[in-house]
Coordinates of C-alpha atoms and ligand atoms in Angstrom, one line a residue:
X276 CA 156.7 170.3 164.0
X277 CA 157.6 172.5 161.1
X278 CA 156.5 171.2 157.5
X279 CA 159.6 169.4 156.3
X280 CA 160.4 167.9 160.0
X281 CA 159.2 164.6 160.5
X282 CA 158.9 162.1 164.0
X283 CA 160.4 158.7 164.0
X284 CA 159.8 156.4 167.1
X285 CA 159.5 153.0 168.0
X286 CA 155.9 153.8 169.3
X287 CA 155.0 157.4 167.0
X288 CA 156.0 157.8 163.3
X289 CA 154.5 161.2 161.9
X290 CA 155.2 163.5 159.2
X291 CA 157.1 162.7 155.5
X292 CA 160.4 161.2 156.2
X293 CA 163.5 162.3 154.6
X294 CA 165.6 159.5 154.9
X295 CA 169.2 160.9 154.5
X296 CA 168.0 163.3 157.4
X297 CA 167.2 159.9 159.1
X298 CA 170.7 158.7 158.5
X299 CA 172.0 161.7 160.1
X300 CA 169.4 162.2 162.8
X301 CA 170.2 158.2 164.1
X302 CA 174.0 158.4 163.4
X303 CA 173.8 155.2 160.9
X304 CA 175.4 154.6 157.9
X305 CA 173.7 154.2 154.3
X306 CA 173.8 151.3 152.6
X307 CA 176.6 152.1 149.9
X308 CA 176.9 151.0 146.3
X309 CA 179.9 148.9 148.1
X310 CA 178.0 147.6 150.2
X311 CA 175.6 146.4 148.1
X312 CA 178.2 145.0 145.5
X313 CA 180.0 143.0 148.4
X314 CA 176.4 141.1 149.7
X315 CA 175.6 140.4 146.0
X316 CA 178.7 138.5 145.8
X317 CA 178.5 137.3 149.1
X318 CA 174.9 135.7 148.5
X319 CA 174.9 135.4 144.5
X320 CA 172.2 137.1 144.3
X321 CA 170.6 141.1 143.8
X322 CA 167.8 141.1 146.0
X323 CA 165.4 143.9 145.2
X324 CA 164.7 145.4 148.2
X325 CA 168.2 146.2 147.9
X326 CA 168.4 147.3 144.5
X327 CA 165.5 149.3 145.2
X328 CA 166.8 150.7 148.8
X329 CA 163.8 149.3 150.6
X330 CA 166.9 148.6 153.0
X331 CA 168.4 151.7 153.2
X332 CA 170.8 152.0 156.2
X333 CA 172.5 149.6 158.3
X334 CA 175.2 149.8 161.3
X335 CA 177.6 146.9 161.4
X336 CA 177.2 145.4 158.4
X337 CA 180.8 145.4 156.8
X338 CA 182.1 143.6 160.6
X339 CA 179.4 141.0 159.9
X340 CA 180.7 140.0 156.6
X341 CA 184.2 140.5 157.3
X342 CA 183.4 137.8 160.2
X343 CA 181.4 135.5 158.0
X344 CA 184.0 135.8 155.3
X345 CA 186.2 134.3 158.1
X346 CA 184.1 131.6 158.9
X347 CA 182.6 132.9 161.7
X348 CA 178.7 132.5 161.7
X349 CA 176.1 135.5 163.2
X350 CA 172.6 134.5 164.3
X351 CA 169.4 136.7 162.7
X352 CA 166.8 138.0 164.9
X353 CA 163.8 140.0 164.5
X354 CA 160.6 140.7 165.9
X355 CA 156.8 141.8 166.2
X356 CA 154.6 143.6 168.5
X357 CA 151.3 141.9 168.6
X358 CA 148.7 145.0 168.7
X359 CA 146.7 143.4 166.1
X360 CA 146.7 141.1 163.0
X361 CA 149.9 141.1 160.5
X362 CA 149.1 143.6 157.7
X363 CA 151.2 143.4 154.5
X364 CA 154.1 146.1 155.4
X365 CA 155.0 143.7 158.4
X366 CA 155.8 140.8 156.3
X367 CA 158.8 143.4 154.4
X368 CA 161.6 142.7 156.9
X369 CA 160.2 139.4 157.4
X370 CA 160.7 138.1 153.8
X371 CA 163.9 139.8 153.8
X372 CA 164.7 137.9 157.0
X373 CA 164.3 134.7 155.2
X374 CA 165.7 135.5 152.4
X375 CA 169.3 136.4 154.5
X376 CA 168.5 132.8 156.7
X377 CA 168.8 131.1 153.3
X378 CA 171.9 132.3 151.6
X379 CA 173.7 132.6 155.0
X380 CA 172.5 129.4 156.5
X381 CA 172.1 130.9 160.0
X382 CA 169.4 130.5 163.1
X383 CA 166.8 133.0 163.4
X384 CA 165.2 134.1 166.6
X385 CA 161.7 136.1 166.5
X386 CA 160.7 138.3 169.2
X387 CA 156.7 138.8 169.9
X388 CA 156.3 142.0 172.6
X389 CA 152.9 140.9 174.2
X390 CA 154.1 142.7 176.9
X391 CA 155.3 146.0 175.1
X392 CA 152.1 146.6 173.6
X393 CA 150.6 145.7 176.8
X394 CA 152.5 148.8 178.0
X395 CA 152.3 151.3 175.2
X396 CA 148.5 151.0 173.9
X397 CA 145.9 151.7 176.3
X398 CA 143.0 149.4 174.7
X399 CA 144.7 146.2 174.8
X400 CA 144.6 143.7 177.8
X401 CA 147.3 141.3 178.0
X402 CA 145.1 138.3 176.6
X403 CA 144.4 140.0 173.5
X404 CA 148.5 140.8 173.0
X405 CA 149.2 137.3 173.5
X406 CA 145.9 136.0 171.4
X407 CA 147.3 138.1 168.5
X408 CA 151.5 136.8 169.2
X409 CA 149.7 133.4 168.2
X410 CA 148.1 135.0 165.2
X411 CA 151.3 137.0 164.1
X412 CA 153.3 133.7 165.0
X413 CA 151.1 132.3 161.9
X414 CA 152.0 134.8 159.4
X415 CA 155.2 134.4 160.3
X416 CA 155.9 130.6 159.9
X417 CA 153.8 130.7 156.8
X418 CA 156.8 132.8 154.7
X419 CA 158.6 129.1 155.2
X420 CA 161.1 129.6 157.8
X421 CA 163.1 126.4 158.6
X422 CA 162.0 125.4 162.5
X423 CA 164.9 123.4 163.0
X424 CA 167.3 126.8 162.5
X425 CA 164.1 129.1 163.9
X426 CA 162.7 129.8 167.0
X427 CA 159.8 132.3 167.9
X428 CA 160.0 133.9 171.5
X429 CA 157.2 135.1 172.7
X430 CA 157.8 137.2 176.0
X431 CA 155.5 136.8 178.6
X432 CA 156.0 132.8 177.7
X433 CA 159.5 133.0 177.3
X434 CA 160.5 135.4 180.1
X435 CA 162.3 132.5 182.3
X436 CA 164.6 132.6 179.6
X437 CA 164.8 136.1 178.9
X438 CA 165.2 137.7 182.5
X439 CA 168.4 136.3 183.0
X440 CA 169.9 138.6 180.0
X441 CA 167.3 141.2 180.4
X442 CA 168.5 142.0 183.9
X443 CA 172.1 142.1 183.1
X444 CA 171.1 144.7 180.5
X445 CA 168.9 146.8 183.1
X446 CA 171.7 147.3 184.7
X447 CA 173.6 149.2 182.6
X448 CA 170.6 151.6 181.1
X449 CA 170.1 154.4 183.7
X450 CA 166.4 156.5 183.5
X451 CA 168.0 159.5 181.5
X452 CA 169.5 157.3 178.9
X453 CA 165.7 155.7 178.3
X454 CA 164.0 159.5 178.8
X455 CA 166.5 160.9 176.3
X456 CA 166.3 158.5 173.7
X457 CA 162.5 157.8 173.5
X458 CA 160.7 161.0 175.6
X459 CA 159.8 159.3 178.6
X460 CA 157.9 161.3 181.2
X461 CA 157.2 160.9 185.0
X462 CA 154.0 159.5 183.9
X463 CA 155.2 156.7 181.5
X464 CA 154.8 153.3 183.3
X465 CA 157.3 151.1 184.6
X466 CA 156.7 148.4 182.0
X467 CA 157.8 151.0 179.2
X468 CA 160.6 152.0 181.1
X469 CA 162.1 148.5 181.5
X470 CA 161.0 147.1 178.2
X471 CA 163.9 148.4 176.1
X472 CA 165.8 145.5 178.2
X473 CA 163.8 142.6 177.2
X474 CA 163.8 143.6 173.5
X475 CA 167.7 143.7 173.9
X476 CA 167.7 140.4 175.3
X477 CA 167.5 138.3 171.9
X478 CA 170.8 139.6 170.9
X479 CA 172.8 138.0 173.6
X480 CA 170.8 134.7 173.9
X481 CA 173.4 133.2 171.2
X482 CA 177.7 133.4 171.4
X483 CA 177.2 134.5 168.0
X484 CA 176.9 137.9 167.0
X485 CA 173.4 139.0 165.8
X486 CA 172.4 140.6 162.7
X487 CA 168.6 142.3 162.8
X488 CA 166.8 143.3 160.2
X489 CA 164.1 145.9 161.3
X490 CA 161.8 148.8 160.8
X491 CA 164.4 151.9 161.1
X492 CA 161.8 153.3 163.7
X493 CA 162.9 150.4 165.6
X494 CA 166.5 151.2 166.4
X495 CA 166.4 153.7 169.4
X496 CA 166.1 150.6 171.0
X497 CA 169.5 149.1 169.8
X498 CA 170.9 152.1 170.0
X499 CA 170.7 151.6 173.8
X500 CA 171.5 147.8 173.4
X501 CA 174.6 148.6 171.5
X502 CA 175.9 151.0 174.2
X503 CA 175.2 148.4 176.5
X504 CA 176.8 145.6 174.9
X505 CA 180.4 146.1 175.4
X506 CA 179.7 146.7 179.3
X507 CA 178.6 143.6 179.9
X508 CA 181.5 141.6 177.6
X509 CA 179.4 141.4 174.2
X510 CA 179.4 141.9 170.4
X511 CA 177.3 145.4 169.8
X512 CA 174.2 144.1 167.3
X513 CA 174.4 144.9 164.1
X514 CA 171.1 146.2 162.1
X515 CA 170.0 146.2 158.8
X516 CA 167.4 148.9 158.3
X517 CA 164.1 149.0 156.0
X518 CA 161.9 152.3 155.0
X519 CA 158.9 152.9 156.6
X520 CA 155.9 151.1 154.5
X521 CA 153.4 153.9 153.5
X522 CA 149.9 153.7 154.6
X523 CA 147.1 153.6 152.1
X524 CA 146.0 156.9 152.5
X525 CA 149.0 158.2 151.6
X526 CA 152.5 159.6 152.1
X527 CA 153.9 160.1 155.6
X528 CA 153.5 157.7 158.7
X529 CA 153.7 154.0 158.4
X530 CA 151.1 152.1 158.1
X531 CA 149.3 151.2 161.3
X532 CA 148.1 148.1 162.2
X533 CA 145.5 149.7 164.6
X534 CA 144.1 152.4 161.7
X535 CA 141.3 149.7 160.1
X536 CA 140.9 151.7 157.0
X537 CA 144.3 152.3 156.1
X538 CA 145.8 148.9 156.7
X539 CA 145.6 145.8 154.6
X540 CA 145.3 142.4 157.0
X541 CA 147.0 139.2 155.8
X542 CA 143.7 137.7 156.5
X543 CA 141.5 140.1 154.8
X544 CA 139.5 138.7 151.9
X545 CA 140.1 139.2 148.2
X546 CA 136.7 141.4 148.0
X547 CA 138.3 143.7 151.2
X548 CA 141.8 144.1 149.6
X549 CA 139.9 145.1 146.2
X550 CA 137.5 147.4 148.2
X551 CA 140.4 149.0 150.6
X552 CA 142.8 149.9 147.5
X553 CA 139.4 151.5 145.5
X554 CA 138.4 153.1 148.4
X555 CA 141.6 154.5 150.4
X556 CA 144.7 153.9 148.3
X557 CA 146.1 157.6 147.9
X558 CA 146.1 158.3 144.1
X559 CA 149.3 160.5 142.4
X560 CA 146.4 160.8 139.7
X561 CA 144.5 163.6 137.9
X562 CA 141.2 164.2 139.4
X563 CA 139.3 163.2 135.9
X564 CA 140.6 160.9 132.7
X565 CA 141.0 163.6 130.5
X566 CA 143.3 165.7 132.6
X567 CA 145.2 162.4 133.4
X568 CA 145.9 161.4 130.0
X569 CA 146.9 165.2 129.3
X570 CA 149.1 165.5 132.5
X571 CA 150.0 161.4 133.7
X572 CA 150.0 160.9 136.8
X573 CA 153.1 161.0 140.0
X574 CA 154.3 157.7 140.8
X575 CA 156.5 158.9 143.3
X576 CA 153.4 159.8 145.5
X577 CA 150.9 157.1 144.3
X578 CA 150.9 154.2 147.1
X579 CA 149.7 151.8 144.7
X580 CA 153.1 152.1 142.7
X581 CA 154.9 152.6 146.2
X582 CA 153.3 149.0 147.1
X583 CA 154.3 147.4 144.0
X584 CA 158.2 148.6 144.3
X585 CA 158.6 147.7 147.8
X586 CA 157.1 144.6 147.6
X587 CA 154.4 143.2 145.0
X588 CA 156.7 143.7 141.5
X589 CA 160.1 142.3 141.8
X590 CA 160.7 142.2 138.3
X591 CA 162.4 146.0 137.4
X592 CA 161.0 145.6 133.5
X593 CA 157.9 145.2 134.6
X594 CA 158.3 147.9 137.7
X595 CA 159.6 150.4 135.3
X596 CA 156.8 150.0 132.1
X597 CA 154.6 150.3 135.1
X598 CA 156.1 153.8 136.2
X599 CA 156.4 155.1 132.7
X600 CA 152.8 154.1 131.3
X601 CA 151.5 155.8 134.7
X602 CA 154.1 159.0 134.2
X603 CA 152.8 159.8 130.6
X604 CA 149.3 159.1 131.3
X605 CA 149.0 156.1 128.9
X606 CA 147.8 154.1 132.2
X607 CA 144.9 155.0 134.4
X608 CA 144.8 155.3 138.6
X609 CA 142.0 152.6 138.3
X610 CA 143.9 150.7 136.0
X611 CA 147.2 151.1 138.5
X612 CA 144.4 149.8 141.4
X613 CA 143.8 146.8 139.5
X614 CA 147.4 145.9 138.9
X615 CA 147.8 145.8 142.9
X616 CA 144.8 144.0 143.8
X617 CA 145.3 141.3 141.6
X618 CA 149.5 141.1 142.8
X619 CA 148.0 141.2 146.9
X620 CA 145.5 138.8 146.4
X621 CA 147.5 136.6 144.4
X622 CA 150.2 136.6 147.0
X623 CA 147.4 136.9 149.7
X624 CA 145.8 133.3 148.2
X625 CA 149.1 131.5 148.6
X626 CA 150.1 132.6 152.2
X627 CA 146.1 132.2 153.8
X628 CA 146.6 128.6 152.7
X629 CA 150.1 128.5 154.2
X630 CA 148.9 130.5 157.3
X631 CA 146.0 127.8 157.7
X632 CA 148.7 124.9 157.5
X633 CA 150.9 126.7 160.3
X634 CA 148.5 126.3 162.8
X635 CA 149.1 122.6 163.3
X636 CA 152.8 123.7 163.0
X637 CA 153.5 126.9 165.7
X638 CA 154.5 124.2 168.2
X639 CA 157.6 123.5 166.5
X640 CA 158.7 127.1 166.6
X641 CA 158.0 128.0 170.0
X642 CA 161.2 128.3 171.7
X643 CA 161.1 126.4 174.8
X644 CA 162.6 127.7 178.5
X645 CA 165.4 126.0 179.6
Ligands
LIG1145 N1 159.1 146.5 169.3 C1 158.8 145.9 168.0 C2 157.4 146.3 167.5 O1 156.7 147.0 168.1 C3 158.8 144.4 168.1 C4 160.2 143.8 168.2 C5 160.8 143.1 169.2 C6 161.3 144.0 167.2 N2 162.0 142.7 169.0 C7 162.4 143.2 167.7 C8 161.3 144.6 166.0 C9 163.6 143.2 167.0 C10 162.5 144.5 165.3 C11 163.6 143.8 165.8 O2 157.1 145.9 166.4

């Protein structure tokens, strides 16, 4: 890897992405001041993690809304893989999700991989995949998805349902279509091999065409599913791409939900979100005040800013005061710190309470098997 070349898999995400390289790499398209334009009018409203290009790259998105325009409806779907609890950059796509349920007035199907991280992460035994799908089932039903338009899939429950479809996509993906596209070797296991079929399957469980909102790092996989789709008389999916959330210590990677330190749990505690941000939260500071107020500080690189603009400060004003203050040198790294602890654990406050109430509500979610 060679210092501006970067790695971007569903399963390994290294090095500092440049993003227009991605669009290249991945043969997607950006997300276009048209494009933007034309789902602000569509939806009456300019979403920030538009604005902002938190959603960045999309494939299919003009067909959607030239279909909707029409009348004719898509279905959403997105999904999870359960390695471990929910940390704060998972909930991105998610909110978006809802968001796009809401001004479309479409269903919504959620995918949770017990299986695939079954597979693909040595430590895990099935029962704690599935233990955390319940866990990440909670985090999701707390943003306030409607359960009569949403339905949560979980695989190894829902597989009766899923094989059907799975198999029909099998089919069609030989073994050097799956080795080129994700680097499998004669010693990756059979479950990895196949998986790429029962991620597909969500997209065809509906007549509708599908919409997903994702993690870019996610899209090998619908790459296949999209070669796949006309082959076996469907719609190709369409996808709606977000950045990669940064993880606390800094620039370049996502942020891992098996890396303790650098991760931020939807369940931690206002004490551990305060302590984790102090502690790890790479600073685009001066090493001491003086130098600071003499130099400012680099937003660009500072995660704490990077957390507030893809998530914690919707408001632009505020967002840009914020940038400027920290710029000129006028506002502190510790000062910066404070701001986003007090935005997480404000945020955090509401959805532990909503995450609590979910529990007596998951059943209502659960997609059953027909
Ligand atoms: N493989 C994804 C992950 O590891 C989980 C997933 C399943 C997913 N279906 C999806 C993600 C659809 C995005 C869209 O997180």
């Amino acid at each position: 890897m060679s210092a501006d070349d970067f790695i971007v898999t569903p399963w390994h995400v290294e090095g500092e992405i440049d993003y227009d390289k991605l669009i290249k790499k991945f043969g997607t398209e950006k997300i276009s001041s048209e494009l933007q334009s034309r789902l602000k009018k569509i939806t009456g409203e300019d979403h920030f993690m538009l604005r902002r290009g938190i959603f960045f790259s999309h494939r299919d998105m003009n067909r959607i809304l030239d279909d909707y325009e029409k009348g004719k409806k898509f279905f959403l779907y997105t999904g999870r893989g359960p390695s471990g609890h929910t940390h704060i950059g998972h909930l991105v796509p998610w909110i978006f999700a809802k968001w796009l349920q809401e001004k479309f007035d479409v269903k919504m199907y959620f995918q949770l991989t017990d299986d695939e991280k079954f597979y693909s992460k040595s430590g895990l035994s099935l029962e704690d995949t599935k233990k955390y799908a319940y866990e990440n089932a909670l985090d999701f039903i707390a943003l306030g998805f409607d359960p009569k338009k949403t339905k949560i899939i979980i695989n190894t429950r829902n597989i009766q349902t899923l094989y059907p479809i799975a198999a029909q996509v099998a089919k069609k993906i030989n073994f050097s279509n799956t080795k080129a596209t994700f680097g499998f070797t004669n010693e990756t296991n059979l479950g990895m091999i196949f998986y790429t079929s029962l991620q597909s399957a969500p997209c065809f469980i509906e007549d509708e065409s599908v919409l997903i909102p994702l993690g870019v790092d996610q899209d090998p996989h619908f790459r296949l599913t999209r070669d796949v789709a006309p082959k076996i008389g469907k719609q190709k999916p369409a996808l709606i791409h977000n950045i990669m959330i940064p993880a606390l210590e800094g620039p370049g990677g996502k942020m891992s939900a098996s890396d303790e330190s650098g991760t931020i749990y939807t369940t931690d505690t206002p004490n551990m979100v305060k302590k984790k941000i102090n502690k790890y939260a790479f600073s685009g500071g001066q090493p001491d005040i003086e130098k600071h107020r003499k130099l400012g500080g680099n937003p660009d690189i500072d995660v704490s800013y990077q957390y507030l603009r893809i998530f914690f400060e919707p408001e632009d004003k505020k967002l840009k005061e914020i940038y400027d203050d920290y710029k000129s040198g006028k506002l502190l790294s510790g000062e910066l710190k404070a701001i986003l602890i007090e935005k997480i654990n404000k945020f955090l406050e509401v959805h532990q309470k909503k995450r609590e109430e979910a529990k007596n509500r998951i059943e209502e979610f659960l997609l059953e098997n027909k």
